[in-house]
JSON list of C-alpha atoms in Angstrom, two decimals:
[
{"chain": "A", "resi": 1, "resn": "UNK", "atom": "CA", "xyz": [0.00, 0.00, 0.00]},
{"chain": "A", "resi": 2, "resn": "UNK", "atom": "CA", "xyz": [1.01, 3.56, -0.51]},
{"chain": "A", "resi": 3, "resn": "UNK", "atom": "CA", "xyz": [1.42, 5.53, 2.27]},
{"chain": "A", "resi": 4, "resn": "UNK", "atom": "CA", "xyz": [3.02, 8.65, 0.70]},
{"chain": "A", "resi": 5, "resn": "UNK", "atom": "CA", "xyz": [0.91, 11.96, 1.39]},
{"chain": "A", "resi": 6, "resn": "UNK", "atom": "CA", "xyz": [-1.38, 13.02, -0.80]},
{"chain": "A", "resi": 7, "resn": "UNK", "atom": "CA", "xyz": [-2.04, 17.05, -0.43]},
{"chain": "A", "resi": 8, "resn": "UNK", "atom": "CA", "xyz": [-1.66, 19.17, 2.38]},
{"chain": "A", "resi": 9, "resn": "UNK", "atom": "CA", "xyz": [-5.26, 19.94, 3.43]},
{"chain": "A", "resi": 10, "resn": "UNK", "atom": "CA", "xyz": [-4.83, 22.49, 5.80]},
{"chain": "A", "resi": 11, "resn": "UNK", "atom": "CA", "xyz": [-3.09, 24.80, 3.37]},
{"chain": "A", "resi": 12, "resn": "UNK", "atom": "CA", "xyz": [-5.14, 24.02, 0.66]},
{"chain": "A", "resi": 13, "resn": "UNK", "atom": "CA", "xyz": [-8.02, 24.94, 2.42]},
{"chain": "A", "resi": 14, "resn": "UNK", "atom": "CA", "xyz": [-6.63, 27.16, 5.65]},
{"chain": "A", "resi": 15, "resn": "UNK", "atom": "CA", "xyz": [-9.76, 28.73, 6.69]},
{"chain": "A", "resi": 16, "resn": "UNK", "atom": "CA", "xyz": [-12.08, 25.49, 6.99]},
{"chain": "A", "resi": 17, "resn": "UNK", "atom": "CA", "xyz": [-9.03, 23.77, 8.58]},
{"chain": "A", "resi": 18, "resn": "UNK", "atom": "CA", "xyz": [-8.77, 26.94, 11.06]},
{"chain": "A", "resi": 19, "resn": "UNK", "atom": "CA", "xyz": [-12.46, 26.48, 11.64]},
{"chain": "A", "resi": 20, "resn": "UNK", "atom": "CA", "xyz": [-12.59, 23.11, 12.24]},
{"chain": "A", "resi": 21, "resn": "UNK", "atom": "CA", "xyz": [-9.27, 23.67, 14.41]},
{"chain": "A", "resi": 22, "resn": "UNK", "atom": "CA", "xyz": [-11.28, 26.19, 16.41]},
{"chain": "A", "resi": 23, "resn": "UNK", "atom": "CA", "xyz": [-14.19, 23.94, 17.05]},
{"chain": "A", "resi": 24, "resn": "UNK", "atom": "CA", "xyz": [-11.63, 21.29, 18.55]},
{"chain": "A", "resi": 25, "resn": "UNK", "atom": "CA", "xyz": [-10.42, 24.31, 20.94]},
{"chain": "A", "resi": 26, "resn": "UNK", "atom": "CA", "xyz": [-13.88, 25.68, 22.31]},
{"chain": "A", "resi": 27, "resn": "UNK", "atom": "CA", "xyz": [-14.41, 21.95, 23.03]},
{"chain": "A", "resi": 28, "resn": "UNK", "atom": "CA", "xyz": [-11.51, 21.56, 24.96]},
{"chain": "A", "resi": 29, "resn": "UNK", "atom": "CA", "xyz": [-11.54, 25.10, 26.79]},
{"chain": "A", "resi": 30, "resn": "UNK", "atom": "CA", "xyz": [-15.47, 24.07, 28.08]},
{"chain": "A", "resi": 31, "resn": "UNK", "atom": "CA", "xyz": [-14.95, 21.31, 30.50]},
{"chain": "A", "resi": 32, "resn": "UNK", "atom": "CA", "xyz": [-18.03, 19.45, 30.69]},
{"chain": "A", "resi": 33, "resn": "UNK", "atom": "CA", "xyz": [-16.18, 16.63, 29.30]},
{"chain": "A", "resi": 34, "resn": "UNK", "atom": "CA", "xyz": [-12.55, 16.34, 31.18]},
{"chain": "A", "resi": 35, "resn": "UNK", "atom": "CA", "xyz": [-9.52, 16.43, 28.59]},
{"chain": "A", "resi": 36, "resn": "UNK", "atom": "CA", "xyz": [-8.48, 12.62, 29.54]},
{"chain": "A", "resi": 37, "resn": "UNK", "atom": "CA", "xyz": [-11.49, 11.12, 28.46]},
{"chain": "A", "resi": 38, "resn": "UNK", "atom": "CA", "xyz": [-11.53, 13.13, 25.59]},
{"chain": "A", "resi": 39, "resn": "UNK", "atom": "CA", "xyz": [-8.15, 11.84, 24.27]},
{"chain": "A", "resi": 40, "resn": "UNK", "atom": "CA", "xyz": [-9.32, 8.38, 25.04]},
{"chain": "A", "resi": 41, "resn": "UNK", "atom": "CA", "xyz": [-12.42, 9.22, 22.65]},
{"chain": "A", "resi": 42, "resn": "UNK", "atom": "CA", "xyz": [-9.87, 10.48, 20.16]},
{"chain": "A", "resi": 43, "resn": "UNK", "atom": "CA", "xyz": [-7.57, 7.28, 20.35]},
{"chain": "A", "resi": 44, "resn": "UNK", "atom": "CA", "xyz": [-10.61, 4.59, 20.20]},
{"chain": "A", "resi": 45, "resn": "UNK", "atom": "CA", "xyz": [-12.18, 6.63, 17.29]},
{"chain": "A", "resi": 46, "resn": "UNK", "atom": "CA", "xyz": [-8.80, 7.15, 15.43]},
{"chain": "A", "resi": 47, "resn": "UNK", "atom": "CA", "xyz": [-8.20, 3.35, 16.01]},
{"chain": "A", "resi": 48, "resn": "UNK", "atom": "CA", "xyz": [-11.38, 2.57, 14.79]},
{"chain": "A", "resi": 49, "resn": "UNK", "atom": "CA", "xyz": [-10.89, 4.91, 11.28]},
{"chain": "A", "resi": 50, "resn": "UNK", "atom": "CA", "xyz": [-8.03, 3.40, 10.84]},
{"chain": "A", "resi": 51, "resn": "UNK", "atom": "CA", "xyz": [-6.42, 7.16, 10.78]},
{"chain": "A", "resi": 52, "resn": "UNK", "atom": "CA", "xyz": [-2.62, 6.58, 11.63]},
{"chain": "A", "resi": 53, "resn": "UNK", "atom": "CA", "xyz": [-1.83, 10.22, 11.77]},
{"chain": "A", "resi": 54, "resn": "UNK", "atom": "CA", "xyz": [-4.74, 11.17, 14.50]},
{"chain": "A", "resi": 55, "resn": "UNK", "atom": "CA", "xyz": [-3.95, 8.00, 16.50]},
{"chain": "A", "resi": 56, "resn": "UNK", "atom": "CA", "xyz": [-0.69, 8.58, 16.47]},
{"chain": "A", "resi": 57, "resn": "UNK", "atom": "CA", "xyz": [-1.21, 12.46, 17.71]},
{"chain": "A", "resi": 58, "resn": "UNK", "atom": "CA", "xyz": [-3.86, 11.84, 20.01]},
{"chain": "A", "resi": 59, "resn": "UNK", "atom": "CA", "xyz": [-1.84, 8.92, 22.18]},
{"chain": "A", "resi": 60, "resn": "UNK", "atom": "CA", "xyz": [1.04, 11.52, 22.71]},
{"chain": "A", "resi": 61, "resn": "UNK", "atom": "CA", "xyz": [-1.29, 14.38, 23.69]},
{"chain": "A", "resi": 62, "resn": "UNK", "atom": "CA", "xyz": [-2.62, 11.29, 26.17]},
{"chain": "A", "resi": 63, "resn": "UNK", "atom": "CA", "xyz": [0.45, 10.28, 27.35]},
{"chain": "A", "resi": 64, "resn": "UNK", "atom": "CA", "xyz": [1.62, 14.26, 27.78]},
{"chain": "A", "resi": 65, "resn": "UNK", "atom": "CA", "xyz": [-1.93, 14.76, 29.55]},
{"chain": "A", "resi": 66, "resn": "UNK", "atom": "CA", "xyz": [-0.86, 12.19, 32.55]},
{"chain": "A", "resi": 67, "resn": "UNK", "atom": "CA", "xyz": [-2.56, 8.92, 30.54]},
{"chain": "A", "resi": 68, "resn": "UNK", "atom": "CA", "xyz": [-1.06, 5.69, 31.83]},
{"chain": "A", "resi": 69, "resn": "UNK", "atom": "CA", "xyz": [0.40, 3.19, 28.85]},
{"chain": "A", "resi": 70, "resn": "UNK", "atom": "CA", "xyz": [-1.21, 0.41, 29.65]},
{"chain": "A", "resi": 71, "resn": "UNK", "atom": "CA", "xyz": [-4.69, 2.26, 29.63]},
{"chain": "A", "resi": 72, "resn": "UNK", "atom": "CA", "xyz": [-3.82, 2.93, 25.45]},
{"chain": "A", "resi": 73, "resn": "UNK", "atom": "CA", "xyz": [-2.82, -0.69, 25.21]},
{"chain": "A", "resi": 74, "resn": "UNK", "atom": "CA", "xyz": [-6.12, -1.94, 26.37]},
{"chain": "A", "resi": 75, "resn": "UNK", "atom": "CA", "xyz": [-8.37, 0.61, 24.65]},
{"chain": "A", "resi": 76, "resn": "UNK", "atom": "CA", "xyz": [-8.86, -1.46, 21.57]},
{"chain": "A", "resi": 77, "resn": "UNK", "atom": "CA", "xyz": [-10.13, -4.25, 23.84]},
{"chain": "A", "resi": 78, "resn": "UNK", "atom": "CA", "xyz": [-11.84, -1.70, 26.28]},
{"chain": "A", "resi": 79, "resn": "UNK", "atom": "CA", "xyz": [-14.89, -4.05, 27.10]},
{"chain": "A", "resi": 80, "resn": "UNK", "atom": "CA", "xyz": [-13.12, -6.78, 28.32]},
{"chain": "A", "resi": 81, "resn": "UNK", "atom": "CA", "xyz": [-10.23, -4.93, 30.16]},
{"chain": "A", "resi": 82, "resn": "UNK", "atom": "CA", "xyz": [-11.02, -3.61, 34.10]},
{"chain": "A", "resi": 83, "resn": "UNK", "atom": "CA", "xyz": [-9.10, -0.64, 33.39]},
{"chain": "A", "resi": 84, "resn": "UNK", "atom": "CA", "xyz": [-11.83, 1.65, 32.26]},
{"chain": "A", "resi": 85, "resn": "UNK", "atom": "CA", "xyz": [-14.73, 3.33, 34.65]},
{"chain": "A", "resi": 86, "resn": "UNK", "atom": "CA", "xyz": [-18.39, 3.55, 34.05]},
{"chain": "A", "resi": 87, "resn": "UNK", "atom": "CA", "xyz": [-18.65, 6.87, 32.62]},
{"chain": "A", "resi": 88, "resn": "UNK", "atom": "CA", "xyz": [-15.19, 5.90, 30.68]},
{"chain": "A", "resi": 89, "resn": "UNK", "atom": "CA", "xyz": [-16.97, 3.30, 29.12]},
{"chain": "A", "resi": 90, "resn": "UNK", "atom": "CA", "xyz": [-20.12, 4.44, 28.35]},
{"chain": "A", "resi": 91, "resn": "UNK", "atom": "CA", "xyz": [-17.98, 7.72, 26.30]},
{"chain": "A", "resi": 92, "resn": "UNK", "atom": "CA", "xyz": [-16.54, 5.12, 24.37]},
{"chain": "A", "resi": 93, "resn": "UNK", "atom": "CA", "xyz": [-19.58, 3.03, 23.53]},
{"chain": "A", "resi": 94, "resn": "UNK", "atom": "CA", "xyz": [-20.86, 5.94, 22.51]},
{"chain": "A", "resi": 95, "resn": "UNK", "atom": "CA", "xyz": [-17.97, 7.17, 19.96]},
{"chain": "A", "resi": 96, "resn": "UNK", "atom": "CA", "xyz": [-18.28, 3.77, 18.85]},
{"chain": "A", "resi": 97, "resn": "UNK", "atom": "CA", "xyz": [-21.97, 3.96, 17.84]},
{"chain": "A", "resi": 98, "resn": "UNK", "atom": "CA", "xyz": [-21.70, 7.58, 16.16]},
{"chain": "A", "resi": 99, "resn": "UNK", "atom": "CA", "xyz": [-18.23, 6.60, 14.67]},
{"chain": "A", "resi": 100, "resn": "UNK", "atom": "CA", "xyz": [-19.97, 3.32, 13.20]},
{"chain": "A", "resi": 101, "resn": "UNK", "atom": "CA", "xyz": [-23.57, 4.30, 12.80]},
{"chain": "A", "resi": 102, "resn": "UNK", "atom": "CA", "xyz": [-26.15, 0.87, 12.86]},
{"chain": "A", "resi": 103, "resn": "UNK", "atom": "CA", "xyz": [-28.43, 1.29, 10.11]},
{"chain": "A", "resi": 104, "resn": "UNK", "atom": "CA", "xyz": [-31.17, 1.65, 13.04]},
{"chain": "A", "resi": 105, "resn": "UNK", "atom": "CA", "xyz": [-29.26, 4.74, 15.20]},
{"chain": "A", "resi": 106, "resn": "UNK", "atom": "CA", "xyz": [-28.05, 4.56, 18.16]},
{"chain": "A", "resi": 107, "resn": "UNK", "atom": "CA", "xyz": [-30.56, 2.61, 20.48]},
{"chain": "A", "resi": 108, "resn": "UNK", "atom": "CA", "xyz": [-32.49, 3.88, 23.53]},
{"chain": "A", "resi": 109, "resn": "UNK", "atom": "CA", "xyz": [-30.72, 1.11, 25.71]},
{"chain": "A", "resi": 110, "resn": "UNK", "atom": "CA", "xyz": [-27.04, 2.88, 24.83]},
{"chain": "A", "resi": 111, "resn": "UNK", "atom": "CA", "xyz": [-28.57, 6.94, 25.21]},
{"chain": "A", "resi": 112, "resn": "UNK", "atom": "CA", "xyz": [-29.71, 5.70, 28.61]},
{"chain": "A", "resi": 113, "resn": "UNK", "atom": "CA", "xyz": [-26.62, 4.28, 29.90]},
{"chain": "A", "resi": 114, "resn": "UNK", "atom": "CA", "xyz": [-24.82, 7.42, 28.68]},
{"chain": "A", "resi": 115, "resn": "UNK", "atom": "CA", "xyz": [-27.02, 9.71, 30.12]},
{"chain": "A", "resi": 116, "resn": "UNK", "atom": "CA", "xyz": [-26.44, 7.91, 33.30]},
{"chain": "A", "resi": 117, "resn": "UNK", "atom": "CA", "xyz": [-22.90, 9.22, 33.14]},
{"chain": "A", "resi": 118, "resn": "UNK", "atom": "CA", "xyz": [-23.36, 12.17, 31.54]},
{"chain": "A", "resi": 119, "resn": "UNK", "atom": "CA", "xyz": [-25.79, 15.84, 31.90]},
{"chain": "A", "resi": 120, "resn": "UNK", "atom": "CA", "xyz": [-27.15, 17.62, 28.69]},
{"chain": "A", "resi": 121, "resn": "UNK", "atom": "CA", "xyz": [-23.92, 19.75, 28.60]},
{"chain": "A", "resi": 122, "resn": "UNK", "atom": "CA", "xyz": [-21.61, 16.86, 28.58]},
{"chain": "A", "resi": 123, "resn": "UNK", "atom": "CA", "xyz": [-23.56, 14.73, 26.19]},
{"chain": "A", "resi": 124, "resn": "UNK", "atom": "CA", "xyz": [-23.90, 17.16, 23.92]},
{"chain": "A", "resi": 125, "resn": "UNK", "atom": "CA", "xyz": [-20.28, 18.03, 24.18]},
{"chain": "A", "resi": 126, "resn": "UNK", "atom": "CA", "xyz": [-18.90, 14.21, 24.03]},
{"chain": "A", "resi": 127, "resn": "UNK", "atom": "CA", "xyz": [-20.77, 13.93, 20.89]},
{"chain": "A", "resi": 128, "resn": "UNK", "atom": "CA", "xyz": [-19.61, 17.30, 19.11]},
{"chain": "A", "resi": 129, "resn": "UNK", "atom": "CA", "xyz": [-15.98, 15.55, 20.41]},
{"chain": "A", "resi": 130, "resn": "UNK", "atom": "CA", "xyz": [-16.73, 12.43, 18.35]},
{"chain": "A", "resi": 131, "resn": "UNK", "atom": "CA", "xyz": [-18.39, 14.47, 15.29]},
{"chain": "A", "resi": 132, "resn": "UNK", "atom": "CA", "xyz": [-15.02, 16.22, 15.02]},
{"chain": "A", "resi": 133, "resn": "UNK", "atom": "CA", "xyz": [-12.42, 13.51, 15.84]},
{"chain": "A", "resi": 134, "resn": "UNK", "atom": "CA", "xyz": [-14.26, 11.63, 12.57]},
{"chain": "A", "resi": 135, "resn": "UNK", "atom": "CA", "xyz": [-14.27, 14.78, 10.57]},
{"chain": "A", "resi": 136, "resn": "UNK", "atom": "CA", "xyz": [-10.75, 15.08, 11.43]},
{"chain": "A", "resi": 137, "resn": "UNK", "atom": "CA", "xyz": [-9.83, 11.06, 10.97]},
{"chain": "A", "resi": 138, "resn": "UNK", "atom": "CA", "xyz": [-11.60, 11.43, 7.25]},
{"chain": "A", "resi": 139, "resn": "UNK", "atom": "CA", "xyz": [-8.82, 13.89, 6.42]},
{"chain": "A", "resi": 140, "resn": "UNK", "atom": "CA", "xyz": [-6.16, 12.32, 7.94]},
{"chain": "A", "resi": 141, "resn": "UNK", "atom": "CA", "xyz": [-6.97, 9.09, 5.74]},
{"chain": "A", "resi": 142, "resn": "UNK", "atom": "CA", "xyz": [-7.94, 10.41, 2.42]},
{"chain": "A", "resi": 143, "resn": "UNK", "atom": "CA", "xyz": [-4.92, 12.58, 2.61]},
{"chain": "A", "resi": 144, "resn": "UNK", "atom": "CA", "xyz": [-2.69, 10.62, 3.92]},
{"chain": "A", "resi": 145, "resn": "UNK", "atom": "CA", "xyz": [-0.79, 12.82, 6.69]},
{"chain": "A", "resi": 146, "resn": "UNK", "atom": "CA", "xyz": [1.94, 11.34, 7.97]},
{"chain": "A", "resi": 147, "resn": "UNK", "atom": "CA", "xyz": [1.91, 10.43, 11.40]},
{"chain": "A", "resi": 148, "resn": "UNK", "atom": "CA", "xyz": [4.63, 12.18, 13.52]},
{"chain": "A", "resi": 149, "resn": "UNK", "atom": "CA", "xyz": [4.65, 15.28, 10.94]},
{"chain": "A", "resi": 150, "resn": "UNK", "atom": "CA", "xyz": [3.42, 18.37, 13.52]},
{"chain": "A", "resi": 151, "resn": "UNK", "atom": "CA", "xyz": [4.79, 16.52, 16.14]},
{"chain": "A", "resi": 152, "resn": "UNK", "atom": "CA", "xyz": [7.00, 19.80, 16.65]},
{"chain": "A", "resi": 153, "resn": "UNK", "atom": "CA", "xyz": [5.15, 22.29, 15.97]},
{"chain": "A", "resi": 154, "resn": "UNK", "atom": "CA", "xyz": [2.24, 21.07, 18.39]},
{"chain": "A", "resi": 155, "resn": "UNK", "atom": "CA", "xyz": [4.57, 19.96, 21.16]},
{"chain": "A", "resi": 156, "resn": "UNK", "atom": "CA", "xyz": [3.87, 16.17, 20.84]},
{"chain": "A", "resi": 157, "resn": "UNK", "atom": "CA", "xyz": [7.83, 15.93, 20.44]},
{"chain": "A", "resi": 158, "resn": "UNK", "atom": "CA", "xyz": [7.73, 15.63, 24.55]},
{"chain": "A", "resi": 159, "resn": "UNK", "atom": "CA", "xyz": [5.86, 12.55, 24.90]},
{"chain": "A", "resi": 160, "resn": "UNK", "atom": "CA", "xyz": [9.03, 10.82, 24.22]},
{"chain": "A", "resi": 161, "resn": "UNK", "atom": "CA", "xyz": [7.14, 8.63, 22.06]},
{"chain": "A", "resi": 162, "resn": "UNK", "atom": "CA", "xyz": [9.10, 9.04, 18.35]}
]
């Protein structure tokens, strides 16, 4: 398979990739979702696109936000390991059912055991998360941006993890 990059989206298109970028910052900045979980959302959807450059971006800024190793390790297999909380778990069911929508939605059975864990505010919030980490995966993989590339300029250099 090629893996060479094929365009650099963000220049070609610098003010949707600003906006987009923007988005991804008001999210963070709000807090009704805390930044960990939100990098585990970002890792399980990334893993589940298949978008190397995202996963690989998103497990530094983990590991630079205090995320344990072994917690990444097991996130693939997060339903059978004991590493993950309630509320952990029901965020990542839920990126997994908007990530992979069922032709029939997402059931009532799943948006009451996330509302269980989560208010309005947060709900709303995890879900924008997931809407963007997919918007963001779908470029990463149709464009092919190489993983490791803005380590640099975003800082990711200091996870250690090259």
């Amino acid at each position: 398979m090629n893996t060479l990059p094929r365009l650099n989206h963000a220049a070609l298109s610098s003010e949707l990739f600003k906006k987009l970028a923007d988005v991804s910052l008001t999210l963070a900045r709000r807090g009704h979702v805390d930044a960990a979980l939100l990098h585990l959302v970002d890792v399980r959807a990334s893993q589940l696109n298949g978008c190397s450059f995202c996963l690989d971006m998103h497990s530094k800024q983990a590991r630079l936000h205090g995320e344990r190793e072994l917690r990444l390790y097991h996130l693939a297999a997060w339903r059978e390991s004991p590493l993950f909380n309630a509320r952990e778990r029901a965020a990542l069911a839920w990126t997994e059912a908007l990530t992979r929508l069922a032709p029939e939605g997402i059931s009532d059975a799943l948006y009451a055991e996330v509302r269980e864990q989560f208010d309005e505010a947060a709900l709303s919030d995890l879900t924008y998360q997931v809407m963007l980490i997919n918007a963001w995966n779908r470029a990463g993989v149709a464009f092919r941006t190489l993983p490791g590339s803005l380590d640099k300029a975003y800082g990711l250099d200091k996870a250690g993890l090259a």
